[in-house]
Tab-separated table of C-alpha atoms in Angstrom:
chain	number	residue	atom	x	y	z
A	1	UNK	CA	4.088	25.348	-2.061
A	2	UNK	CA	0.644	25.769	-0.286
A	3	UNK	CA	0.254	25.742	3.106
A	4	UNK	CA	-2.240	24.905	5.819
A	5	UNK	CA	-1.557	25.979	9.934
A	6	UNK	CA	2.281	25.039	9.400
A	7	UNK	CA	1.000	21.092	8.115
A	8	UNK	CA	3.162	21.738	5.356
A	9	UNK	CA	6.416	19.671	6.145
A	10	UNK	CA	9.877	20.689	4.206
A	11	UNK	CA	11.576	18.138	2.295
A	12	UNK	CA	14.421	17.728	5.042
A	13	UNK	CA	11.523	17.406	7.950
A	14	UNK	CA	9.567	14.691	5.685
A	15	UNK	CA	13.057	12.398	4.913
A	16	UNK	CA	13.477	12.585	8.861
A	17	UNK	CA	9.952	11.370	9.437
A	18	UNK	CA	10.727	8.672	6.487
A	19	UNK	CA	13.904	7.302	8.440
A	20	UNK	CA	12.312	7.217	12.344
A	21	UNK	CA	9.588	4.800	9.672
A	22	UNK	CA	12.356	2.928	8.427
A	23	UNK	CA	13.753	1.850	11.284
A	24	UNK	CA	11.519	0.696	13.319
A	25	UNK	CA	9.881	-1.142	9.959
A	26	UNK	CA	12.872	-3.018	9.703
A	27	UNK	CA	11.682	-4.619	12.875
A	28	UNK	CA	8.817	-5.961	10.942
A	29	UNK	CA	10.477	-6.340	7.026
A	30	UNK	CA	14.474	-7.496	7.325
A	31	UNK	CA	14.742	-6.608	3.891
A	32	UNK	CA	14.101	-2.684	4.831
A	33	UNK	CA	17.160	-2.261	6.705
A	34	UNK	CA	19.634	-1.223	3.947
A	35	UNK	CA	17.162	1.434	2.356
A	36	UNK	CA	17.833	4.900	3.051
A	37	UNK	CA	14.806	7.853	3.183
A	38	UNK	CA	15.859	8.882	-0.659
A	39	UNK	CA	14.911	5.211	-1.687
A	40	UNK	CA	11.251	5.277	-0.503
A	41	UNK	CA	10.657	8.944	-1.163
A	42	UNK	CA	9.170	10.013	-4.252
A	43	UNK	CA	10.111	12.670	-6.091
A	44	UNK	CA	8.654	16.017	-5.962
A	45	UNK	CA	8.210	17.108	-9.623
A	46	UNK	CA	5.585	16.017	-12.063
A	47	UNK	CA	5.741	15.437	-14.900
A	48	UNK	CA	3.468	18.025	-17.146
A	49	UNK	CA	3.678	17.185	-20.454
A	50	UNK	CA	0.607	15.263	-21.417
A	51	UNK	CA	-0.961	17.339	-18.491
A	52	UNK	CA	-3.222	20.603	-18.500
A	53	UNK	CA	-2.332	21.400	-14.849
A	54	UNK	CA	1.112	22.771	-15.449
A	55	UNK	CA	2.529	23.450	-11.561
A	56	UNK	CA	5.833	21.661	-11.527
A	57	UNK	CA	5.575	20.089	-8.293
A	58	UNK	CA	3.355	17.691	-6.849
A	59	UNK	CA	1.029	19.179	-3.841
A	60	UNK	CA	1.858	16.292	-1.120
A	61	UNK	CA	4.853	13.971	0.124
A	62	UNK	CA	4.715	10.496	-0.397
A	63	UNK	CA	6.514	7.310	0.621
A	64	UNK	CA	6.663	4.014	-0.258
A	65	UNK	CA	8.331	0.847	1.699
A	66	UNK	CA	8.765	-2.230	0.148
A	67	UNK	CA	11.977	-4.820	-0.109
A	68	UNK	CA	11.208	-4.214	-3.683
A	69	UNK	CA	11.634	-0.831	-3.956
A	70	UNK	CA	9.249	2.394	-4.639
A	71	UNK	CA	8.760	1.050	-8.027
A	72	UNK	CA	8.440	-2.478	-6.819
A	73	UNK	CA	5.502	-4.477	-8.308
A	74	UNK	CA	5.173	-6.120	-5.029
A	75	UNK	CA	2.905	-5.369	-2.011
A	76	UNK	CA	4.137	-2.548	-0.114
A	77	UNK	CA	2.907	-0.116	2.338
A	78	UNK	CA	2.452	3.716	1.818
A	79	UNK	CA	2.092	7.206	3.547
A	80	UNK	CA	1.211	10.642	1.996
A	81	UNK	CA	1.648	13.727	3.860
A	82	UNK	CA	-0.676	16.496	2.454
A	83	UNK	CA	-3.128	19.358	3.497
A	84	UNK	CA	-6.690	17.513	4.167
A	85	UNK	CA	-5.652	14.532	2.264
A	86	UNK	CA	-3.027	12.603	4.269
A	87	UNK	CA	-3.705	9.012	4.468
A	88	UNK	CA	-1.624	5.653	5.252
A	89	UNK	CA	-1.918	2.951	2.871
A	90	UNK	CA	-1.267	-0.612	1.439
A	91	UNK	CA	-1.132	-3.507	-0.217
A	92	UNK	CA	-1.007	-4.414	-4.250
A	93	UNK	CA	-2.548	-1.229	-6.689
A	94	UNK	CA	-3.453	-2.674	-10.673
A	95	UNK	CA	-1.387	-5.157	-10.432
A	96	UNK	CA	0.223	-6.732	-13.909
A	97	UNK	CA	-1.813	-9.188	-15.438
A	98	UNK	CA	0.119	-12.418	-14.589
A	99	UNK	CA	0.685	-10.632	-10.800
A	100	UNK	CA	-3.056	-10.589	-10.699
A	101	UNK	CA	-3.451	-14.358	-11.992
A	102	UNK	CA	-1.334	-15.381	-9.384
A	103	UNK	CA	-3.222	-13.509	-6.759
A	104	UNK	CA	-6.712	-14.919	-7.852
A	105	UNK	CA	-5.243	-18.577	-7.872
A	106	UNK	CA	-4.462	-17.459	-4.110
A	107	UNK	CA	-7.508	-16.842	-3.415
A	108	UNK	CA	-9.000	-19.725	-5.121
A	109	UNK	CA	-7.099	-21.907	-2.991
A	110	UNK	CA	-6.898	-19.988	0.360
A	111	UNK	CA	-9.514	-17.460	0.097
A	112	UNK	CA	-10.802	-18.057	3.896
A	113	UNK	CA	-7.544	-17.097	4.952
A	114	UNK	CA	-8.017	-13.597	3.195
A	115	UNK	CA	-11.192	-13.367	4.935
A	116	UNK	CA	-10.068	-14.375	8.588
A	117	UNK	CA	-6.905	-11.371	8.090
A	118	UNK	CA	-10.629	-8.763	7.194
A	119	UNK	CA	-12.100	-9.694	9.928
A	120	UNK	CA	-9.700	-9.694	12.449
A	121	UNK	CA	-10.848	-7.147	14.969
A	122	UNK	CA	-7.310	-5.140	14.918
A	123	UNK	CA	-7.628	-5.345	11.136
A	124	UNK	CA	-10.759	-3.824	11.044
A	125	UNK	CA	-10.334	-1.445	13.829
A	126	UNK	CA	-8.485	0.500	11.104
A	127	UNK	CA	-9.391	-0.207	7.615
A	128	UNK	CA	-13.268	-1.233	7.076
A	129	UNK	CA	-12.000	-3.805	4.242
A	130	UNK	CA	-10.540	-4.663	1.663
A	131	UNK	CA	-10.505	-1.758	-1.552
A	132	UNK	CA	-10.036	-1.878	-5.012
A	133	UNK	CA	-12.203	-1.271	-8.367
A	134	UNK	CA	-13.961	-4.306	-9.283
A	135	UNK	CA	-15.123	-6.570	-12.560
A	136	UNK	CA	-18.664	-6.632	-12.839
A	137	UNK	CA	-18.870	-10.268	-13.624
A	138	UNK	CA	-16.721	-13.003	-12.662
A	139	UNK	CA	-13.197	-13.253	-13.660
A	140	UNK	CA	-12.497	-15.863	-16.453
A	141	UNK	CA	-11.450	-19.154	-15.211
A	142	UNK	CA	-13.925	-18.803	-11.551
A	143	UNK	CA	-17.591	-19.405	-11.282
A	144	UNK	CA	-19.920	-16.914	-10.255
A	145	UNK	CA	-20.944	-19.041	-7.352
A	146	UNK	CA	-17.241	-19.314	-6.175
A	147	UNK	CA	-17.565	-18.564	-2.255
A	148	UNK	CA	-14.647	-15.903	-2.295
A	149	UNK	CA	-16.003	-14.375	-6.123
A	150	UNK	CA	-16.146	-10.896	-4.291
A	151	UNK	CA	-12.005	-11.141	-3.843
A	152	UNK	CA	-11.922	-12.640	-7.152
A	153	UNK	CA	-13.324	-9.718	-8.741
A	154	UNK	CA	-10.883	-7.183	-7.563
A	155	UNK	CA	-8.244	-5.939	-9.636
A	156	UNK	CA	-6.437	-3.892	-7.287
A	157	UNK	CA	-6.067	-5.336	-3.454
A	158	UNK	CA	-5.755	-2.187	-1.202
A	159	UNK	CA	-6.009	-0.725	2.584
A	160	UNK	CA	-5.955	2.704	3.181
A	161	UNK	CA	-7.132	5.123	6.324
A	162	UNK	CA	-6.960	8.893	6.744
A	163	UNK	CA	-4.467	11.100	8.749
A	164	UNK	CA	-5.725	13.999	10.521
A	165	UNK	CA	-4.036	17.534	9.905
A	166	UNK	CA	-4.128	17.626	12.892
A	167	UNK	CA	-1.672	14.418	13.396
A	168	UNK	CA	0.606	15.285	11.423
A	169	UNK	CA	0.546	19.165	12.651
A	170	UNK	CA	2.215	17.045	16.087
A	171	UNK	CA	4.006	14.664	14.649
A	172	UNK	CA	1.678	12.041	15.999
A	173	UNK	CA	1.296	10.414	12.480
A	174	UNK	CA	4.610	8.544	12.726
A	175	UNK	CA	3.319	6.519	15.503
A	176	UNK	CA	-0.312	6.156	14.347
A	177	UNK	CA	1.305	5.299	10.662
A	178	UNK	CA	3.700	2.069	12.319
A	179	UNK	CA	0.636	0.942	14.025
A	180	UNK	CA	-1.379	0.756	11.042
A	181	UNK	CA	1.500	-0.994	8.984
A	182	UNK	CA	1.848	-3.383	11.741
A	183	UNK	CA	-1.706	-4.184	11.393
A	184	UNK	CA	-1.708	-4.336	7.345
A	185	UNK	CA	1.251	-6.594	7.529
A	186	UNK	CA	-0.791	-10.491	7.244
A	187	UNK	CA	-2.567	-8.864	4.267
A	188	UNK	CA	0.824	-7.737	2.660
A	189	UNK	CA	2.040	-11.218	3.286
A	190	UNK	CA	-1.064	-12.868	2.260
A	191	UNK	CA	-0.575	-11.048	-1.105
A	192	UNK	CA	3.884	-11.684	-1.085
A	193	UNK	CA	3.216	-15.388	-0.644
A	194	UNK	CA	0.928	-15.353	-3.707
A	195	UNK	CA	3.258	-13.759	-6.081
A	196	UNK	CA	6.773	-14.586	-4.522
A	197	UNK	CA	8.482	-17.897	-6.483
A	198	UNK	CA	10.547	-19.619	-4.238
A	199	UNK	CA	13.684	-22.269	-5.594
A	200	UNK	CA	12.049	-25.506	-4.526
A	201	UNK	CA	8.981	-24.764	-6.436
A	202	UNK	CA	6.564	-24.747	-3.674
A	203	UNK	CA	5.286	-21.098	-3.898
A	204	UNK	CA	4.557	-21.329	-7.764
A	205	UNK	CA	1.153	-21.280	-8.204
């Protein structure tokens, strides 16, 4: 596997990394605290059959923590450990298409709330806004007028910010990676209300 000024972390070094992250998490998502490492890690190999680029493993480490689960639907946050393209990241990627109605109804109703967790100054300290590729015109159902259309036409909902070589050379990733998931954490929950169902009915949208 390539390597870069000893950035390259071994499996064993990156699933130790993974549970100093889960554990403090917890403190933030409950529903983290019976995951182990080997649940949010993904796994090395790739798959090469439809693929012209035939290397059977995957050049970087990445993790994903969610109550959900790696493969969880669900908002989530995410690190990636590799040389010149680490990065932390969250939030909802291409969501399904009754996942995205849900989140659009959100927004229709709440939108300014969406806003005021983009703005807020520890928010964007971090992540410049909110990413995702876009519709060109407005989504069925939503005027073009509709004061939050720029949400509206998103069809992913994403945060993401760089991690130096250099930080994770010293290990000083971990701490710069809780800090950012700290400060992703309202938009995660923005998006959990806006999918979650709860029993009495009052989070169906």
């Amino acid at each position: 596997m390539p390597t870069k000024s000893g950035i390259w972390r071994p499996k064993r070094v990156f699933l130790e990394d993974v549970a100093v992250l889960l554990k403090e998490m917890t403190e933030m998502e409950p529903e983290l605290s019976s995951f182990k490492p080997k649940d949010c890690v993904f796994r090395q190999n790739r798959d090469v059959r439809f693929s012209a680029n035939k290397d059977p493993y995957k050049t970087n480490f990445g993790a994903y923590f969610s109550p959900g689960g790696k493969k969880s639907s669900g908002p989530g946050y995410y690190l990636q450990v590799q040389p010149g393209n680490s990065f932390l990241a969250g939030g909802i990627w291409m969501p399904e298409a009754d996942t995205l109605k849900k989140i659009r109804k959100e927004i229709d109703y709440s939108g300014a709330e969406l806003e005021r967790i983009e703005n807020a100054p520890e928010f964007k300290k971090l992540f410049k806004s909110i990413e995702g590729d876009k519709l060109k015109t407005s989504p069925r159902d939503y005027e073009a007028h509709h004061p939050y259309i720029e949400y509206l036409k998103l069809k992913s909902f994403t945060v993401s910010h760089p991690i130096s070589d250099k930080a994770v050379e010293s290990g000083a990733f971990l701490s710069f990676a809780l800090d950012g998931f700290r400060r992703m954490k309202p938009f995660n929950d923005f998006l959990r209300q806006a999918i979650e169902e709860v029993e009495d009915g009052s989070g169906l949208l």
